[in-house]
Coordinates of C-alpha atoms in Angstrom, one line a residue:
M1 CA -69.2 -34.0 -131.8
V2 CA -68.9 -31.6 -134.8
Q3 CA -69.0 -34.4 -137.3
D4 CA -72.7 -35.4 -135.8
M5 CA -73.9 -31.9 -135.9
E6 CA -72.8 -31.6 -139.6
D7 CA -74.9 -35.2 -140.5
R8 CA -77.4 -33.7 -139.2
H9 CA -77.5 -30.5 -140.6
L10 CA -77.1 -32.4 -143.9
K11 CA -80.2 -34.5 -143.4
I12 CA -82.4 -31.6 -143.0
L13 CA -80.9 -30.0 -145.7
L14 CA -81.7 -33.3 -147.7
V15 CA -85.1 -33.3 -146.8
L16 CA -85.4 -29.5 -147.9
A17 CA -84.4 -31.0 -151.5
L18 CA -87.0 -33.7 -151.6
A19 CA -89.3 -31.4 -150.8
A20 CA -88.4 -29.0 -153.2
R21 CA -88.5 -31.9 -156.2
I22 CA -91.9 -32.6 -155.1
G23 CA -93.4 -29.3 -155.2
V24 CA -91.5 -29.2 -158.8
F25 CA -92.9 -32.2 -159.7
L26 CA -96.6 -31.1 -158.7
I27 CA -96.7 -27.9 -160.7
A28 CA -94.7 -29.8 -163.1
G29 CA -97.9 -32.1 -163.4
R30 CA -100.2 -29.2 -163.3
G31 CA -98.6 -27.9 -166.7
G32 CA -95.8 -25.1 -165.2
V33 CA -92.5 -26.5 -166.5
L34 CA -92.8 -25.8 -170.5
I35 CA -91.9 -29.4 -172.8
G36 CA -89.2 -27.2 -174.7
E37 CA -87.0 -29.8 -176.6
G38 CA -88.5 -32.7 -175.1
R39 CA -90.8 -33.0 -178.1
V40 CA -88.0 -34.0 -180.1
Y41 CA -86.3 -36.4 -177.8
S42 CA -89.5 -38.3 -176.8
D43 CA -90.0 -38.5 -180.7
L44 CA -86.6 -40.3 -180.7
A45 CA -87.5 -42.2 -177.8
V46 CA -91.0 -43.7 -179.0
N47 CA -89.1 -44.3 -182.6
I48 CA -86.6 -46.3 -180.3
L49 CA -89.1 -48.3 -178.4
E50 CA -91.6 -49.0 -181.1
G51 CA -88.3 -50.7 -183.2
R52 CA -88.2 -48.0 -185.7
G53 CA -84.3 -47.1 -185.2
F54 CA -82.5 -43.7 -184.1
T55 CA -84.7 -41.6 -186.2
L56 CA -87.2 -39.1 -185.6
S57 CA -90.7 -38.9 -187.3
P58 CA -91.6 -37.1 -190.3
S59 CA -94.3 -35.3 -188.6
M60 CA -92.3 -33.6 -186.1
L61 CA -91.7 -30.9 -188.9
Y62 CA -95.4 -30.3 -189.0
P63 CA -96.6 -30.0 -184.8
D64 CA -100.1 -30.0 -184.2
E65 CA -101.7 -26.4 -183.8
D66 CA -101.9 -25.6 -179.8
P67 CA -101.3 -22.9 -177.9
E68 CA -97.8 -23.1 -177.2
V69 CA -96.6 -23.4 -180.8
T70 CA -98.8 -20.5 -182.2
R71 CA -96.7 -17.7 -181.7
L72 CA -95.0 -16.2 -184.7
L73 CA -91.5 -16.9 -184.0
Y74 CA -92.6 -20.6 -183.6
T75 CA -94.0 -20.7 -186.7
R76 CA -91.4 -19.4 -188.8
T77 CA -89.4 -21.5 -187.1
F78 CA -91.0 -24.6 -188.2
Q79 CA -91.9 -23.2 -191.8
F80 CA -87.7 -22.5 -192.3
Y81 CA -87.5 -26.4 -191.1
Q82 CA -89.7 -27.4 -193.4
R83 CA -88.0 -25.5 -196.1
V84 CA -84.8 -27.3 -196.1
D85 CA -86.5 -30.5 -194.6
G86 CA -84.3 -30.9 -191.7
F87 CA -85.4 -30.6 -187.9
Y88 CA -82.9 -27.9 -186.4
G89 CA -82.2 -27.1 -190.3
V90 CA -79.7 -30.3 -190.1
L91 CA -81.5 -33.4 -188.6
R92 CA -83.2 -35.1 -191.4
P93 CA -86.5 -37.1 -190.0
G94 CA -87.3 -40.7 -191.1
R95 CA -83.6 -41.4 -191.3
P96 CA -81.1 -42.7 -189.5
T97 CA -79.3 -40.1 -187.2
I98 CA -76.6 -38.5 -185.5
F99 CA -76.9 -35.7 -184.8
I100 CA -77.8 -36.2 -181.0
P101 CA -76.4 -38.5 -179.0
P102 CA -78.6 -41.3 -178.1
G103 CA -78.0 -41.3 -174.4
Y104 CA -81.0 -39.4 -173.4
P105 CA -83.5 -40.8 -175.9
M106 CA -82.6 -44.4 -175.1
L107 CA -83.3 -43.5 -171.3
M108 CA -86.6 -42.1 -172.0
A109 CA -87.2 -45.2 -174.3
A110 CA -86.2 -47.4 -171.1
V111 CA -88.8 -45.2 -168.8
Y112 CA -91.5 -45.5 -171.8
S113 CA -91.2 -49.0 -171.9
I114 CA -92.2 -49.5 -167.9
F115 CA -94.9 -46.2 -167.9
G116 CA -95.9 -45.9 -171.1
A117 CA -95.3 -44.3 -174.4
G118 CA -94.8 -40.6 -174.3
D119 CA -95.3 -40.2 -170.8
L120 CA -93.4 -37.4 -170.0
L121 CA -94.8 -37.1 -166.8
A122 CA -93.1 -39.9 -165.5
V123 CA -89.6 -39.2 -166.9
R124 CA -89.5 -35.3 -165.2
G125 CA -90.5 -37.4 -161.9
L126 CA -87.9 -39.7 -162.6
Q127 CA -85.1 -37.2 -163.2
L128 CA -86.1 -35.4 -159.6
A129 CA -85.3 -38.3 -157.8
A130 CA -82.0 -38.3 -159.5
G131 CA -81.6 -34.7 -158.9
L132 CA -82.0 -36.1 -155.6
V133 CA -79.1 -38.1 -155.8
T134 CA -77.0 -36.0 -157.6
V135 CA -77.4 -33.5 -154.4
M136 CA -76.3 -36.5 -152.2
L137 CA -73.1 -36.9 -154.4
G138 CA -72.6 -32.8 -154.0
F139 CA -72.7 -33.1 -150.3
I140 CA -70.1 -36.2 -150.6
L141 CA -68.2 -33.5 -153.0
A142 CA -68.8 -30.3 -150.4
R143 CA -67.6 -32.4 -147.3
R144 CA -64.4 -33.6 -149.2
H145 CA -63.5 -29.8 -149.2
L146 CA -65.1 -28.4 -146.8
S147 CA -66.4 -27.9 -143.3
G148 CA -68.6 -25.5 -140.8
R149 CA -71.3 -23.1 -142.1
P150 CA -69.2 -23.5 -145.4
L151 CA -69.9 -26.2 -146.0
A152 CA -73.5 -25.9 -144.3
L153 CA -74.1 -22.8 -147.3
V154 CA -73.0 -24.7 -150.1
C155 CA -75.0 -28.1 -149.5
L156 CA -77.9 -25.4 -148.5
F157 CA -77.3 -24.0 -152.3
M158 CA -77.0 -27.4 -153.9
A159 CA -80.5 -28.5 -152.3
L160 CA -82.4 -25.6 -153.7
D161 CA -80.3 -25.0 -156.5
P162 CA -83.2 -23.4 -158.5
F163 CA -81.3 -23.8 -162.1
E164 CA -80.2 -27.6 -161.6
I165 CA -84.3 -28.3 -160.2
Y166 CA -85.8 -26.0 -162.7
Y167 CA -84.0 -28.0 -165.4
E168 CA -85.0 -31.5 -163.7
A169 CA -88.4 -30.7 -164.4
I170 CA -88.0 -30.4 -168.3
P171 CA -87.4 -33.1 -170.4
A172 CA -83.6 -32.5 -171.3
T173 CA -80.4 -34.0 -171.4
Q174 CA -79.4 -32.3 -168.0
A175 CA -80.6 -34.4 -165.1
A176 CA -79.1 -37.2 -166.6
F177 CA -75.9 -35.6 -167.0
S178 CA -75.4 -33.6 -163.9
L179 CA -76.2 -36.9 -162.3
L180 CA -73.0 -38.8 -164.9
F181 CA -71.1 -35.9 -164.5
M182 CA -71.1 -35.5 -160.7
S183 CA -70.6 -39.4 -159.8
A184 CA -68.0 -39.7 -162.4
L185 CA -65.9 -36.1 -160.6
L186 CA -66.1 -37.9 -157.4
L187 CA -64.9 -41.2 -158.7
S188 CA -62.3 -39.3 -160.1
T189 CA -60.9 -37.5 -157.5
S190 CA -61.2 -40.3 -155.0
S191 CA -59.4 -42.7 -157.7
L192 CA -56.1 -39.8 -157.3
D193 CA -56.2 -39.0 -153.7
R194 CA -56.3 -42.6 -153.1
R195 CA -54.5 -43.6 -155.9
S196 CA -56.6 -46.5 -157.2
A197 CA -56.2 -47.7 -160.6
P198 CA -60.0 -49.4 -160.2
R199 CA -61.6 -46.0 -159.2
A200 CA -59.8 -44.4 -162.1
L201 CA -61.0 -47.1 -165.0
L202 CA -64.4 -47.0 -163.3
A203 CA -64.6 -43.1 -163.5
S204 CA -63.3 -43.5 -166.9
A205 CA -65.9 -45.4 -168.1
V206 CA -68.7 -42.9 -166.4
W207 CA -67.7 -40.4 -168.1
G208 CA -67.5 -42.5 -171.1
L209 CA -71.4 -43.0 -170.2
A210 CA -71.8 -39.3 -169.9
Y211 CA -70.7 -38.1 -173.3
Y212 CA -73.3 -40.6 -174.5
V213 CA -75.8 -38.1 -173.1
R214 CA -73.4 -34.8 -173.9
P215 CA -70.1 -34.9 -175.4
A216 CA -68.8 -32.2 -172.8
A217 CA -67.9 -34.6 -170.5
L218 CA -64.5 -35.4 -173.4
P219 CA -62.5 -32.3 -171.7
V220 CA -62.9 -33.4 -168.3
M221 CA -62.3 -36.4 -169.4
A222 CA -58.9 -35.1 -171.1
V223 CA -58.5 -33.3 -167.5
F224 CA -58.6 -36.4 -165.7
I225 CA -56.1 -38.1 -168.0
L226 CA -53.9 -35.2 -167.5
C227 CA -54.3 -35.5 -163.9
I228 CA -53.8 -38.7 -163.2
L229 CA -49.6 -38.1 -165.0
A230 CA -49.4 -35.0 -163.1
A231 CA -50.3 -37.0 -159.9
P232 CA -47.1 -38.0 -157.2
G233 CA -46.8 -40.9 -155.7
R234 CA -46.5 -43.8 -158.5
A235 CA -43.1 -43.9 -161.4
M236 CA -43.9 -42.1 -164.5
L237 CA -44.0 -45.5 -166.6
R238 CA -46.9 -46.7 -163.9
R239 CA -48.7 -43.3 -164.3
A240 CA -48.9 -43.0 -168.1
A241 CA -49.7 -47.3 -168.5
L242 CA -52.8 -45.9 -166.0
A243 CA -53.7 -42.9 -168.3
G244 CA -53.5 -45.5 -171.3
A245 CA -56.0 -47.8 -169.8
C246 CA -58.3 -44.9 -168.7
S247 CA -58.3 -43.7 -172.5
A248 CA -58.3 -46.9 -173.5
V249 CA -61.5 -47.6 -171.0
F250 CA -63.6 -44.0 -172.1
L251 CA -63.1 -45.3 -175.8
A252 CA -64.5 -49.0 -175.4
V253 CA -67.2 -47.5 -173.7
L254 CA -68.0 -45.0 -177.2
A255 CA -67.1 -47.7 -179.4
P256 CA -70.3 -48.7 -180.4
W257 CA -71.4 -45.2 -180.9
A258 CA -68.7 -45.1 -183.6
V259 CA -69.7 -48.3 -185.2
Y260 CA -72.9 -47.0 -185.6
A261 CA -71.6 -43.5 -186.9
H262 CA -69.8 -45.3 -189.6
S263 CA -72.8 -47.6 -190.6
V264 CA -74.8 -44.2 -191.2
S265 CA -72.1 -41.5 -192.3
G266 CA -69.2 -43.8 -193.9
Q267 CA -67.3 -41.9 -191.3
W268 CA -65.5 -43.2 -188.1
R269 CA -66.8 -40.1 -185.6
I270 CA -68.0 -39.6 -182.0
T271 CA -68.9 -36.6 -182.8
P272 CA -72.5 -35.8 -183.2
T273 CA -73.6 -33.3 -186.4
Q274 CA -74.5 -30.7 -184.7
G275 CA -71.2 -29.0 -184.5
G276 CA -72.3 -26.6 -187.6
V277 CA -75.5 -25.7 -185.9
N278 CA -74.5 -24.5 -183.0
I279 CA -71.4 -22.3 -184.3
W280 CA -74.3 -20.4 -186.9
E281 CA -76.7 -20.1 -183.9
A282 CA -74.0 -18.4 -181.8
G283 CA -72.5 -16.6 -184.7
G284 CA -74.1 -16.3 -188.5
R285 CA -77.8 -16.3 -187.1
I286 CA -77.3 -13.2 -185.2
F287 CA -76.5 -11.5 -188.3
S288 CA -79.0 -13.4 -190.6
S289 CA -82.9 -12.8 -191.8
H290 CA -83.9 -15.6 -189.3
F291 CA -83.3 -13.3 -186.3
E292 CA -86.1 -10.7 -187.0
G293 CA -88.8 -11.4 -184.2
E294 CA -86.5 -12.9 -182.4
A295 CA -87.1 -13.7 -178.1
R296 CA -86.6 -10.7 -175.9
G297 CA -83.8 -12.7 -174.3
A298 CA -81.4 -12.8 -177.3
E299 CA -82.6 -9.2 -178.5
S300 CA -81.2 -7.8 -175.1
L301 CA -78.5 -9.7 -175.4
Y302 CA -77.6 -9.8 -179.2
G303 CA -79.6 -6.9 -180.7
P304 CA -76.7 -3.8 -179.5
L305 CA -73.9 -5.9 -181.4
R306 CA -75.8 -6.1 -184.2
A307 CA -76.7 -2.9 -185.1
E308 CA -73.6 -2.1 -184.4
Y309 CA -72.3 -4.4 -187.2
S310 CA -75.2 -3.4 -189.6
G311 CA -73.9 -2.1 -193.3
S312 CA -70.4 -3.3 -192.2
I313 CA -70.7 -6.5 -192.0
R314 CA -68.1 -8.2 -194.2
K315 CA -69.3 -11.4 -196.5
P316 CA -73.2 -11.6 -194.8
W317 CA -74.7 -13.2 -196.6
L318 CA -72.4 -16.4 -195.3
A319 CA -74.4 -15.9 -192.0
E320 CA -77.4 -16.7 -194.0
F321 CA -78.5 -20.7 -193.1
P322 CA -78.0 -22.5 -196.8
E323 CA -80.6 -23.6 -198.5
F324 CA -80.4 -27.3 -198.2
R325 CA -82.4 -29.7 -200.8
D326 CA -81.4 -33.2 -200.0
E327 CA -78.1 -33.2 -198.5
P328 CA -77.6 -35.5 -195.7
E329 CA -77.1 -34.4 -192.1
W330 CA -73.3 -34.9 -192.3
V331 CA -72.8 -32.9 -195.4
R332 CA -74.7 -30.2 -193.8
D333 CA -72.9 -30.1 -190.8
S334 CA -70.1 -29.8 -192.6
I335 CA -71.2 -27.5 -195.2
L336 CA -72.2 -25.1 -192.2
T337 CA -69.4 -25.4 -190.1
E338 CA -67.6 -24.5 -193.0
R339 CA -68.8 -22.0 -193.5
S340 CA -69.3 -20.2 -190.0
I341 CA -65.4 -20.0 -189.6
E342 CA -65.3 -18.1 -193.1
F343 CA -68.0 -15.6 -191.7
L344 CA -66.0 -15.1 -188.6
A345 CA -62.5 -14.8 -190.7
A346 CA -64.1 -12.3 -192.8
N347 CA -65.1 -10.6 -189.7
P348 CA -62.1 -10.8 -187.6
G349 CA -63.2 -9.0 -184.8
L350 CA -66.7 -10.5 -183.6
L351 CA -65.9 -13.2 -182.4
P352 CA -64.3 -12.1 -179.2
R353 CA -67.2 -10.0 -178.8
L354 CA -69.6 -13.1 -179.1
V355 CA -67.6 -15.2 -176.7
L356 CA -67.4 -12.3 -174.1
L357 CA -71.5 -11.9 -174.6
R358 CA -71.6 -16.0 -174.3
F359 CA -69.5 -15.5 -171.2
T360 CA -72.3 -13.4 -170.1
E361 CA -75.1 -15.8 -170.9
F362 CA -73.1 -18.6 -169.4
F363 CA -73.0 -17.2 -166.4
K364 CA -76.0 -15.2 -165.8
P365 CA -77.9 -15.3 -162.2
F366 CA -80.9 -14.9 -163.5
P367 CA -83.0 -15.0 -167.3
F368 CA -82.9 -12.5 -169.9
N369 CA -86.4 -13.2 -171.5
E370 CA -89.7 -12.5 -169.5
F371 CA -90.0 -14.5 -166.4
P372 CA -91.6 -14.0 -163.1
I373 CA -89.5 -11.3 -160.7
H374 CA -88.9 -14.2 -158.2
Y375 CA -87.1 -16.3 -160.6
M376 CA -84.3 -13.1 -160.5
L377 CA -84.0 -12.9 -157.3
A378 CA -83.6 -17.2 -157.1
G379 CA -81.0 -17.0 -159.6
L380 CA -79.5 -14.0 -158.0
L381 CA -79.8 -15.0 -154.1
T382 CA -78.1 -18.4 -155.0
F383 CA -76.1 -18.8 -157.7
G384 CA -75.1 -15.1 -157.6
L385 CA -73.6 -15.2 -154.3
V386 CA -72.3 -18.5 -155.8
L387 CA -70.3 -16.7 -158.4
L388 CA -69.1 -13.7 -155.8
F389 CA -66.6 -16.3 -153.9
A390 CA -65.8 -18.9 -156.9
G391 CA -62.9 -17.0 -158.3
A392 CA -61.1 -17.1 -155.2
G393 CA -61.6 -20.5 -154.4
L394 CA -60.6 -21.7 -157.9
V395 CA -57.4 -19.9 -157.4
L396 CA -56.6 -21.6 -154.1
H397 CA -57.6 -24.8 -155.3
L398 CA -55.4 -24.7 -158.5
G399 CA -52.7 -23.4 -155.8
A400 CA -53.3 -26.6 -154.0
R401 CA -51.0 -29.5 -153.7
Q402 CA -53.6 -32.0 -153.3
P403 CA -54.8 -33.9 -156.8
A404 CA -58.6 -33.8 -156.0
S405 CA -58.5 -29.8 -155.9
L406 CA -57.0 -29.9 -158.8
M407 CA -58.9 -32.1 -161.0
L408 CA -61.9 -30.1 -159.1
A409 CA -60.2 -26.7 -160.2
L410 CA -59.1 -28.0 -163.8
T411 CA -63.0 -29.3 -164.2
V412 CA -64.2 -26.3 -163.7
V413 CA -61.4 -24.4 -166.2
A414 CA -62.1 -27.0 -169.1
Y415 CA -65.5 -27.5 -169.0
T416 CA -65.6 -23.5 -169.0
L417 CA -63.6 -23.2 -172.0
A418 CA -65.4 -26.0 -174.0
H419 CA -68.4 -23.8 -174.1
L420 CA -66.7 -20.8 -174.4
A421 CA -65.5 -22.1 -177.5
S422 CA -68.1 -23.5 -178.9
I423 CA -70.3 -20.4 -177.7
S424 CA -72.4 -22.2 -175.6
G425 CA -74.9 -20.6 -173.2
T426 CA -76.7 -21.6 -169.5
P427 CA -78.5 -24.6 -170.2
H428 CA -74.8 -26.3 -170.6
R429 CA -73.7 -24.5 -167.4
V430 CA -75.9 -26.1 -165.2
A431 CA -73.6 -29.4 -164.4
L432 CA -71.1 -26.9 -163.5
D433 CA -72.9 -25.5 -160.5
F434 CA -72.5 -27.7 -158.0
P435 CA -68.4 -27.8 -158.5
L436 CA -68.4 -23.6 -158.7
A437 CA -70.6 -24.0 -155.1
V438 CA -67.5 -26.0 -153.6
L439 CA -64.9 -23.8 -155.0
A440 CA -67.4 -20.7 -153.8
G441 CA -67.4 -22.3 -150.2
T442 CA -63.6 -22.6 -150.5
G443 CA -63.5 -19.1 -150.9
F444 CA -66.0 -18.1 -148.6
G445 CA -63.8 -19.6 -145.5
V446 CA -61.0 -17.8 -146.6
F447 CA -63.0 -14.5 -146.5
R448 CA -64.7 -15.3 -143.4
A449 CA -61.7 -16.3 -141.4
R450 CA -59.8 -13.3 -142.7
A451 CA -63.1 -10.6 -141.9
G452 CA -62.9 -13.0 -138.3
A453 CA -59.2 -12.2 -138.3
A454 CA -59.4 -8.4 -138.9
R455 CA -62.1 -8.2 -136.6
R456 CA -60.7 -9.8 -133.5
S457 CA -57.3 -7.9 -134.2
S458 CA -59.2 -4.4 -134.4
V459 CA -61.2 -5.4 -131.3
A460 CA -57.9 -6.2 -129.3
R461 CA -56.0 -3.5 -130.3
P462 CA -55.6 -0.4 -127.4
D463 CA -57.0 2.9 -128.3
S464 CA -54.0 5.4 -129.4

């Protein structure tokens, strides 16, 4: 009876999720959602489709003038790209690249082969449809750990999570990664619960596919291996053999990318060449001339820190972006990484402050830039409430003896720590929203039960 009622509620919520995505698709079709970095992925996809390989077109450094790209900050950014002959300062147009993992551009190329090159509306529509599947996977994960009112509230959040829906409508990696992330997480927890080796191997393969979209899959794959080794019910030798087999499957899926990277750079690697840019963006850029005239949100977040360190920063020249000329992108990545590490080492009190600020940005429930007030309210009333109870849920799942609960909690921890170490912000967090919601549902369930018990106790207590 209870299960039938839950099934009806979830079907209603699924219809609500569908309606929300149809509405956002209509808004996107009218230009109400920006393209952003989708231009870069789209150009890579078109070049793949038309046989020019995994390269960025030289014309990308010289965008057409239109209302969206005539802002001073945008113009200065492209002048910087043109000066060093590199998109983001590193990605070299007209040359084979390993700056961006190929998964998402290849997905876009597949869409273009059906709907026509450059059809970003088709990409958005398919991402919103994929988002509906992600919601269904979220419902399955939630039902494994929750029931009753907490289940209904968590699934309501999943159906209408404004961050998830917003990034599904942008031609970017979040929607595809969220789908693969949830698929792999469900397979991983299921394989641990059922002690199923085939499911564990399949989960490893899906984590490998997710890596092709965002390398953030790597720390969660490491968590999965640790959970296999720690899971009870098998002899240690069998657990070690399964962990080794899963690692082999994960690496086998990534082997084509490693071979391609070696053919381009002469180096055996699976990591893209964007680590140096990420570290510089998070640390050095704030104290460089590139931060002048920055967007309002960045000014609000980093302006006070920049002002505090003004005049006292050590080795400030290391914060400036190097004046590259014809260096390949993997050399640029290495130089940027070395300079950024040396800059942070020269200012040892800076890194903890930067990580704290990024922690704020990673988990913020509303945007810092100028957005309508309903954007802020939507974030506070959804993800804001998730944050309120997620910490308690995390502690409860870490203390549980079930392997699936441990996998869920450690996934949240590892994914968060990996992004704090690489000093990443909100867009990178989106895939974690649904697991965080399940943790929050657990915390809310315990809070609700204890509040109810306290209320009943106060009613039953006789008057003194």
